[in-house]
Amino acid sequence: MWWIYLIIAAAAALAVLLFIFVPLWLIARYIYRVLLVRTSKEKWSRECSWDDEEQCEMFRIGLAWGEEHEAAHRSVSVTSEGLRLVGEYFDFGNKKAVIIIPGRMETCAYSYYFAKPYEEMGYNVLAIDNRSHGLSEGKYNTVGLREYKDIIAWAKLLREEYGVESVALHGICIGGATATYAAADEEGKQYFSALVMDGTYNNFRIMMDARFRDRKKPVFPFVPIIMAYLKRAAGRSAVKFSPISEIDKLEIPVLFFYSREDVFTDPENVQKLYDKCKTKKRIHWFEKGIHSHLRINAQEEYDGQIKEFFKDYV
């Protein structure tokens, strides 16, 4: 009858494992939905995303830029993978344009803050609501794994509808990853002339690990479960398909911006990303600024680096 005791022991062990694992899985699922799923229209709207002094100031300055150039503004839309996406286009009558791609939680209203140097260089400006953000349709944020197709659709619109001949990309955090995927794509290569990436990570999994450690939260088992949900939504792995896996496919000049105060992008992994980039490139480190808050701490330096880079390489 020893086998009966074995079955009982196995069942008890399984019950203990389920008792431990199920709550952890439910917590990880909740975190995933908070971070990467739009659960209501109010979530990731065109309001300021964070009650932080610098963030609010960036948002205010950006809105003021938009109001100042209202005469050049028009609302635009495009369809990508069955989703209607919305953007705000500032047409200054130029043959060049920049697409500003915000990160998670942010919309076109946030992107206005980064428009000024491009306007001054003679670029039209397209600020977009990524899918599942702002006025754009969509439920899931797939950290660029599907959104890069949207950027190519926007570039087609600029060329075919508005006669734009040269399209630059400016991406912040996940927006930089999205821009990398779009410019590395075989179809996308024909559209883009330059890429500026602000605080773009090497690999999303590495960045998530850093995010959890910064908040003194356990990486395991939460991050692996979140990554599994993300893979299901995106249809591909964010570990295998990442900026570090695609950066060597770029054929356009790339300007890398990073801050020494950014806990999500450590110098070692930044260097790996930069070294693997084979095209014309430049990296600039800022002494101050948390993640995505570089320009607000050094606007003249930030804008000057963009202008100098474009003068030299674009």
C-alpha positions as a Markdown table, in Angstrom:
| # | Residue | x | y | z |
|---|---|---|---|---|
| 1 | Met | 0.0 | 0.0 | 0.0 |
| 2 | Trp | 3.1 | 2.2 | -0.1 |
| 3 | Trp | 1.9 | 3.7 | -3.4 |
| 4 | Ile | -1.2 | 5.3 | -1.7 |
| 5 | Tyr | 1.2 | 7.2 | 0.6 |
| 6 | Leu | 3.2 | 8.3 | -2.5 |
| 7 | Ile | 0.1 | 9.6 | -4.2 |
| 8 | Ile | -1.0 | 11.5 | -1.0 |
| 9 | Ala | 2.5 | 13.0 | -0.7 |
| 10 | Ala | 2.5 | 14.1 | -4.4 |
| 11 | Ala | -1.0 | 15.6 | -4.1 |
| 12 | Ala | 0.1 | 17.5 | -0.9 |
| 13 | Ala | 3.2 | 18.8 | -2.7 |
| 14 | Leu | 1.1 | 19.9 | -5.7 |
| 15 | Ala | -1.4 | 21.6 | -3.4 |
| 16 | Val | 1.5 | 23.5 | -1.7 |
| 17 | Leu | 3.0 | 24.5 | -5.0 |
| 18 | Leu | -0.4 | 25.7 | -6.3 |
| 19 | Phe | -1.0 | 27.6 | -3.0 |
| 20 | Ile | 2.2 | 29.4 | -3.6 |
| 21 | Phe | 2.3 | 29.8 | -7.4 |
| 22 | Val | -1.3 | 30.8 | -8.1 |
| 23 | Pro | -1.2 | 34.0 | -6.0 |
| 24 | Leu | 2.1 | 34.9 | -7.5 |
| 25 | Trp | 0.8 | 34.3 | -11.0 |
| 26 | Leu | -2.3 | 36.5 | -10.3 |
| 27 | Ile | -0.1 | 39.3 | -9.0 |
| 28 | Ala | 2.1 | 39.1 | -12.1 |
| 29 | Arg | -1.0 | 39.1 | -14.3 |
| 30 | Tyr | -2.2 | 42.2 | -12.5 |
| 31 | Ile | 1.1 | 44.0 | -12.9 |
| 32 | Tyr | 1.1 | 43.1 | -16.6 |
| 33 | Arg | -2.3 | 44.6 | -17.1 |
| 34 | Val | -1.3 | 47.8 | -15.2 |
| 35 | Leu | 1.9 | 48.2 | -17.3 |
| 36 | Leu | 0.9 | 47.0 | -20.8 |
| 37 | Val | -2.9 | 46.7 | -21.2 |
| 38 | Arg | -5.2 | 49.6 | -21.8 |
| 39 | Thr | -8.2 | 48.7 | -19.6 |
| 40 | Ser | -10.2 | 51.9 | -20.1 |
| 41 | Lys | -10.3 | 55.0 | -22.4 |
| 42 | Glu | -9.1 | 57.1 | -19.6 |
| 43 | Lys | -5.9 | 55.1 | -19.2 |
| 44 | Trp | -3.0 | 56.6 | -21.2 |
| 45 | Ser | -5.1 | 59.5 | -22.3 |
| 46 | Arg | -3.7 | 62.8 | -23.6 |
| 47 | Glu | -3.4 | 64.2 | -20.1 |
| 48 | Cys | -0.1 | 64.5 | -18.3 |
| 49 | Ser | 0.8 | 60.9 | -17.3 |
| 50 | Trp | 2.7 | 61.6 | -14.0 |
| 51 | Asp | 2.3 | 64.1 | -11.2 |
| 52 | Asp | 6.0 | 65.0 | -11.2 |
| 53 | Glu | 7.3 | 68.5 | -11.3 |
| 54 | Glu | 9.6 | 68.0 | -14.3 |
| 55 | Gln | 7.0 | 65.9 | -16.2 |
| 56 | Cys | 4.4 | 68.5 | -15.7 |
| 57 | Glu | 6.7 | 71.3 | -16.9 |
| 58 | Met | 7.6 | 69.2 | -20.0 |
| 59 | Phe | 3.9 | 68.7 | -20.7 |
| 60 | Arg | 3.1 | 72.4 | -20.2 |
| 61 | Ile | 6.0 | 73.6 | -22.5 |
| 62 | Gly | 4.9 | 71.1 | -25.1 |
| 63 | Leu | 1.3 | 72.2 | -25.2 |
| 64 | Ala | 2.5 | 75.8 | -25.4 |
| 65 | Trp | 4.6 | 74.8 | -28.5 |
| 66 | Gly | 1.5 | 73.2 | -30.1 |
| 67 | Glu | -0.7 | 76.3 | -29.4 |
| 68 | Glu | 2.0 | 78.6 | -30.8 |
| 69 | His | 2.0 | 76.7 | -34.1 |
| 70 | Glu | -1.7 | 76.0 | -34.3 |
| 71 | Ala | -1.9 | 77.6 | -37.8 |
| 72 | Ala | 0.3 | 74.8 | -39.2 |
| 73 | His | -1.6 | 72.0 | -37.4 |
| 74 | Arg | -4.0 | 69.4 | -38.7 |
| 75 | Ser | -5.2 | 66.2 | -37.2 |
| 76 | Val | -4.4 | 63.1 | -39.2 |
| 77 | Ser | -5.0 | 59.4 | -39.0 |
| 78 | Val | -3.9 | 56.1 | -40.6 |
| 79 | Thr | -4.9 | 52.5 | -40.4 |
| 80 | Ser | -2.4 | 49.8 | -39.4 |
| 81 | Glu | -3.2 | 46.2 | -38.7 |
| 82 | Gly | -6.9 | 47.1 | -38.6 |
| 83 | Leu | -6.5 | 49.8 | -36.0 |
| 84 | Arg | -7.3 | 53.5 | -36.6 |
| 85 | Leu | -4.3 | 55.5 | -35.3 |
| 86 | Val | -4.4 | 59.2 | -34.7 |
| 87 | Gly | -1.7 | 61.9 | -34.8 |
| 88 | Glu | -1.2 | 65.6 | -35.0 |
| 89 | Tyr | 0.7 | 67.0 | -37.9 |
| 90 | Phe | 2.4 | 70.4 | -38.0 |
| 91 | Asp | 3.0 | 71.2 | -41.7 |
| 92 | Phe | 5.5 | 74.1 | -42.1 |
| 93 | Gly | 5.7 | 73.5 | -45.9 |
| 94 | Asn | 8.9 | 71.5 | -45.8 |
| 95 | Lys | 9.9 | 68.4 | -47.7 |
| 96 | Lys | 11.3 | 66.9 | -44.5 |
| 97 | Ala | 9.5 | 65.6 | -41.4 |
| 98 | Val | 10.2 | 64.0 | -38.1 |
| 99 | Ile | 8.0 | 61.4 | -36.4 |
| 100 | Ile | 8.2 | 61.7 | -32.6 |
| 101 | Ile | 7.5 | 58.4 | -31.0 |
| 102 | Pro | 6.7 | 58.6 | -27.2 |
| 103 | Gly | 7.2 | 55.8 | -24.7 |
| 104 | Arg | 4.7 | 53.9 | -22.6 |
| 105 | Met | 1.8 | 55.9 | -21.2 |
| 106 | Glu | 2.6 | 59.0 | -23.3 |
| 107 | Thr | 0.8 | 60.5 | -26.3 |
| 108 | Cys | 1.3 | 63.1 | -28.9 |
| 109 | Ala | 0.7 | 65.9 | -26.3 |
| 110 | Tyr | 3.9 | 64.8 | -24.5 |
| 111 | Ser | 5.8 | 64.5 | -27.8 |
| 112 | Tyr | 5.3 | 68.2 | -28.6 |
| 113 | Tyr | 8.0 | 68.9 | -26.0 |
| 114 | Phe | 10.6 | 67.4 | -28.3 |
| 115 | Ala | 9.5 | 69.2 | -31.5 |
| 116 | Lys | 11.3 | 72.5 | -31.2 |
| 117 | Pro | 14.8 | 71.6 | -32.6 |
| 118 | Tyr | 13.2 | 69.9 | -35.6 |
| 119 | Glu | 11.0 | 72.9 | -36.4 |
| 120 | Glu | 14.1 | 75.1 | -36.2 |
| 121 | Met | 15.9 | 72.8 | -38.6 |
| 122 | Gly | 13.2 | 73.0 | -41.2 |
| 123 | Tyr | 11.3 | 69.8 | -40.4 |
| 124 | Asn | 7.5 | 69.3 | -40.3 |
| 125 | Val | 6.5 | 67.5 | -37.1 |
| 126 | Leu | 4.3 | 64.5 | -36.7 |
| 127 | Ala | 3.4 | 63.7 | -33.1 |
| 128 | Ile | 1.5 | 60.4 | -32.7 |
| 129 | Asp | -0.7 | 58.5 | -30.3 |
| 130 | Asn | 0.8 | 55.0 | -30.3 |
| 131 | Arg | -1.8 | 52.2 | -30.6 |
| 132 | Ser | -3.7 | 51.8 | -27.3 |
| 133 | His | -2.8 | 55.4 | -26.3 |
| 134 | Gly | -4.6 | 58.7 | -26.6 |
| 135 | Leu | -7.2 | 58.7 | -29.4 |
| 136 | Ser | -5.7 | 55.7 | -31.2 |
| 137 | Glu | -7.4 | 52.3 | -31.1 |
| 138 | Gly | -5.9 | 49.2 | -29.6 |
| 139 | Lys | -5.8 | 47.4 | -26.3 |
| 140 | Tyr | -2.2 | 46.1 | -25.9 |
| 141 | Asn | 1.1 | 47.9 | -25.6 |
| 142 | Thr | 3.6 | 45.5 | -27.2 |
| 143 | Val | 6.7 | 47.7 | -26.6 |
| 144 | Gly | 7.3 | 48.3 | -30.3 |
| 145 | Leu | 7.1 | 44.6 | -31.3 |
| 146 | Arg | 4.0 | 45.4 | -33.4 |
| 147 | Glu | 3.9 | 49.2 | -33.2 |
| 148 | Tyr | 6.9 | 49.5 | -35.5 |
| 149 | Lys | 4.5 | 48.6 | -38.4 |
| 150 | Asp | 2.4 | 51.6 | -37.4 |
| 151 | Ile | 5.5 | 53.9 | -37.8 |
| 152 | Ile | 6.0 | 52.6 | -41.4 |
| 153 | Ala | 2.3 | 53.3 | -42.1 |
| 154 | Trp | 2.8 | 56.9 | -40.8 |
| 155 | Ala | 5.9 | 57.3 | -43.0 |
| 156 | Lys | 3.9 | 56.1 | -46.1 |
| 157 | Leu | 1.2 | 58.7 | -45.3 |
| 158 | Leu | 3.8 | 61.5 | -45.1 |
| 159 | Arg | 5.2 | 60.5 | -48.4 |
| 160 | Glu | 2.1 | 59.7 | -50.3 |
| 161 | Glu | -0.3 | 62.3 | -48.9 |
| 162 | Tyr | 1.9 | 65.2 | -47.9 |
| 163 | Gly | 4.8 | 65.0 | -50.3 |
| 164 | Val | 7.5 | 64.5 | -47.6 |
| 165 | Glu | 10.7 | 63.2 | -49.1 |
| 166 | Ser | 12.8 | 62.6 | -46.0 |
| 167 | Val | 11.5 | 61.2 | -42.6 |
| 168 | Ala | 13.6 | 61.4 | -39.4 |
| 169 | Leu | 12.6 | 59.5 | -36.3 |
| 170 | His | 12.9 | 60.6 | -32.7 |
| 171 | Gly | 12.0 | 57.9 | -30.1 |
| 172 | Ile | 11.9 | 58.2 | -26.3 |
| 173 | Cys | 12.5 | 54.9 | -24.4 |
| 174 | Ile | 10.2 | 52.3 | -25.9 |
| 175 | Gly | 9.6 | 54.8 | -28.7 |
| 176 | Gly | 13.3 | 54.5 | -29.5 |
| 177 | Ala | 13.0 | 50.7 | -29.7 |
| 178 | Thr | 9.9 | 51.1 | -31.9 |
| 179 | Ala | 11.9 | 53.4 | -34.2 |
| 180 | Thr | 14.8 | 51.0 | -34.4 |
| 181 | Tyr | 12.5 | 48.2 | -35.5 |
| 182 | Ala | 10.8 | 50.4 | -38.1 |
| 183 | Ala | 14.1 | 51.6 | -39.6 |
| 184 | Ala | 15.7 | 48.1 | -39.6 |
| 185 | Asp | 12.7 | 46.6 | -41.3 |
| 186 | Glu | 13.3 | 45.8 | -45.0 |
| 187 | Glu | 10.2 | 47.8 | -46.0 |
| 188 | Gly | 10.9 | 50.6 | -43.6 |
| 189 | Lys | 14.4 | 51.2 | -44.8 |
| 190 | Gln | 13.2 | 53.1 | -47.8 |
| 191 | Tyr | 11.4 | 55.8 | -45.7 |
| 192 | Phe | 13.8 | 56.9 | -43.0 |
| 193 | Ser | 16.8 | 59.2 | -43.0 |
| 194 | Ala | 18.0 | 59.5 | -39.4 |
| 195 | Leu | 17.2 | 58.2 | -35.9 |
| 196 | Val | 17.5 | 59.9 | -32.5 |
| 197 | Met | 17.0 | 57.6 | -29.6 |
| 198 | Asp | 16.5 | 59.0 | -26.1 |
| 199 | Gly | 17.2 | 56.4 | -23.3 |
| 200 | Thr | 16.5 | 53.4 | -25.4 |
| 201 | Tyr | 17.3 | 50.1 | -23.7 |
| 202 | Asn | 19.4 | 47.2 | -25.0 |
| 203 | Asn | 16.7 | 44.6 | -24.3 |
| 204 | Phe | 13.3 | 45.0 | -22.8 |
| 205 | Arg | 13.8 | 42.1 | -20.4 |
| 206 | Ile | 17.0 | 43.7 | -19.0 |
| 207 | Met | 15.2 | 47.0 | -18.6 |
| 208 | Met | 12.3 | 45.3 | -16.8 |
| 209 | Asp | 14.7 | 43.6 | -14.4 |
| 210 | Ala | 16.3 | 46.9 | -13.6 |
| 211 | Arg | 12.8 | 48.5 | -13.1 |
| 212 | Phe | 11.8 | 45.8 | -10.5 |
| 213 | Arg | 15.2 | 46.0 | -8.7 |
| 214 | Asp | 14.9 | 49.8 | -8.6 |
| 215 | Arg | 11.5 | 49.4 | -6.8 |
| 216 | Lys | 13.0 | 46.7 | -4.6 |
| 217 | Lys | 10.6 | 44.1 | -6.0 |
| 218 | Pro | 11.5 | 40.5 | -6.8 |
| 219 | Val | 12.3 | 39.9 | -10.5 |
| 220 | Phe | 11.3 | 36.2 | -10.2 |
| 221 | Pro | 8.7 | 35.0 | -10.9 |
| 222 | Phe | 7.0 | 38.3 | -11.9 |
| 223 | Val | 9.1 | 39.4 | -14.8 |
| 224 | Pro | 9.1 | 36.0 | -16.6 |
| 225 | Ile | 5.3 | 35.8 | -16.3 |
| 226 | Ile | 4.9 | 39.4 | -17.6 |
| 227 | Met | 7.2 | 38.6 | -20.5 |
| 228 | Ala | 5.1 | 35.5 | -21.3 |
| 229 | Tyr | 1.9 | 37.6 | -21.5 |
| 230 | Leu | 3.7 | 40.1 | -23.6 |
| 231 | Lys | 4.9 | 37.4 | -26.0 |
| 232 | Arg | 1.3 | 36.2 | -26.4 |
| 233 | Ala | 0.0 | 39.7 | -27.1 |
| 234 | Ala | 2.8 | 40.6 | -29.6 |
| 235 | Gly | 3.2 | 37.2 | -31.3 |
| 236 | Arg | 7.0 | 37.3 | -30.7 |
| 237 | Ser | 9.5 | 37.3 | -27.9 |
| 238 | Ala | 10.7 | 40.7 | -26.6 |
| 239 | Val | 13.8 | 38.9 | -25.4 |
| 240 | Lys | 14.8 | 37.6 | -28.8 |
| 241 | Phe | 13.5 | 40.6 | -30.8 |
| 242 | Ser | 15.0 | 43.7 | -29.2 |
| 243 | Pro | 17.1 | 46.8 | -30.1 |
| 244 | Ile | 20.3 | 44.8 | -29.6 |
| 245 | Ser | 19.1 | 42.2 | -32.1 |
| 246 | Glu | 18.1 | 44.7 | -34.8 |
| 247 | Ile | 20.5 | 47.7 | -34.4 |
| 248 | Asp | 23.1 | 46.2 | -36.8 |
| 249 | Lys | 20.5 | 46.2 | -39.6 |
| 250 | Leu | 20.2 | 50.0 | -39.6 |
| 251 | Glu | 21.5 | 51.9 | -42.6 |
| 252 | Ile | 20.8 | 55.5 | -41.4 |
| 253 | Pro | 22.7 | 57.8 | -39.0 |
| 254 | Val | 21.9 | 57.2 | -35.3 |
| 255 | Leu | 22.3 | 59.6 | -32.4 |
| 256 | Phe | 22.2 | 58.0 | -28.9 |
| 257 | Phe | 21.1 | 60.0 | -25.9 |
| 258 | Tyr | 21.6 | 58.7 | -22.3 |
| 259 | Ser | 21.8 | 60.1 | -18.8 |
| 260 | Arg | 24.2 | 59.0 | -16.1 |
| 261 | Glu | 21.2 | 59.2 | -13.6 |
| 262 | Asp | 19.0 | 56.8 | -15.6 |
| 263 | Val | 18.8 | 53.6 | -13.6 |
| 264 | Phe | 17.1 | 51.7 | -16.4 |
| 265 | Thr | 19.9 | 51.9 | -19.0 |
| 266 | Asp | 23.2 | 51.0 | -17.5 |
| 267 | Pro | 26.5 | 52.0 | -19.3 |
| 268 | Glu | 27.6 | 48.4 | -20.0 |
| 269 | Asn | 24.5 | 47.5 | -21.9 |
| 270 | Val | 24.3 | 50.9 | -23.6 |
| 271 | Gln | 27.9 | 50.4 | -24.8 |
| 272 | Lys | 26.9 | 47.0 | -26.2 |
| 273 | Leu | 24.1 | 48.6 | -28.2 |
| 274 | Tyr | 26.2 | 51.4 | -29.5 |
| 275 | Asp | 29.1 | 49.1 | -30.5 |
| 276 | Lys | 26.8 | 46.8 | -32.5 |
| 277 | Cys | 25.4 | 49.7 | -34.5 |
| 278 | Lys | 27.3 | 49.6 | -37.8 |
| 279 | Thr | 26.2 | 52.9 | -39.4 |
| 280 | Lys | 27.3 | 56.5 | -38.8 |
| 281 | Lys | 26.6 | 57.1 | -35.1 |
| 282 | Arg | 27.3 | 59.3 | -32.1 |
| 283 | Ile | 26.6 | 58.9 | -28.4 |
| 284 | His | 26.1 | 61.7 | -25.9 |
| 285 | Trp | 25.9 | 61.3 | -22.2 |
| 286 | Phe | 24.1 | 63.9 | -20.0 |
| 287 | Glu | 25.1 | 64.3 | -16.4 |
| 288 | Lys | 21.5 | 65.0 | -15.1 |
| 289 | Gly | 18.1 | 63.6 | -15.8 |
| 290 | Ile | 16.1 | 60.6 | -14.8 |
| 291 | His | 14.7 | 58.3 | -17.5 |
| 292 | Ser | 13.3 | 60.3 | -20.4 |
| 293 | His | 14.0 | 63.6 | -18.6 |
| 294 | Leu | 17.2 | 64.6 | -20.3 |
| 295 | Arg | 16.0 | 67.6 | -22.3 |
| 296 | Ile | 14.3 | 69.3 | -19.3 |
| 297 | Asn | 17.7 | 69.3 | -17.5 |
| 298 | Ala | 19.8 | 70.5 | -20.4 |
| 299 | Gln | 17.6 | 71.9 | -23.3 |
| 300 | Glu | 20.4 | 73.9 | -25.0 |
| 301 | Glu | 22.7 | 70.9 | -24.9 |
| 302 | Tyr | 20.0 | 68.5 | -26.0 |
| 303 | Asp | 18.9 | 70.6 | -29.0 |
| 304 | Gly | 22.4 | 71.5 | -29.9 |
| 305 | Gln | 23.5 | 67.9 | -30.1 |
| 306 | Ile | 20.6 | 67.1 | -32.5 |
| 307 | Lys | 21.4 | 70.1 | -34.7 |
| 308 | Glu | 25.1 | 69.3 | -34.9 |
| 309 | Phe | 24.4 | 65.7 | -35.6 |
| 310 | Phe | 22.0 | 66.4 | -38.4 |
| 311 | Lys | 24.4 | 69.0 | -39.9 |
| 312 | Asp | 27.2 | 66.5 | -39.9 |
| 313 | Tyr | 25.4 | 63.3 | -41.1 |
| 314 | Val | 21.9 | 63.9 | -42.4 |
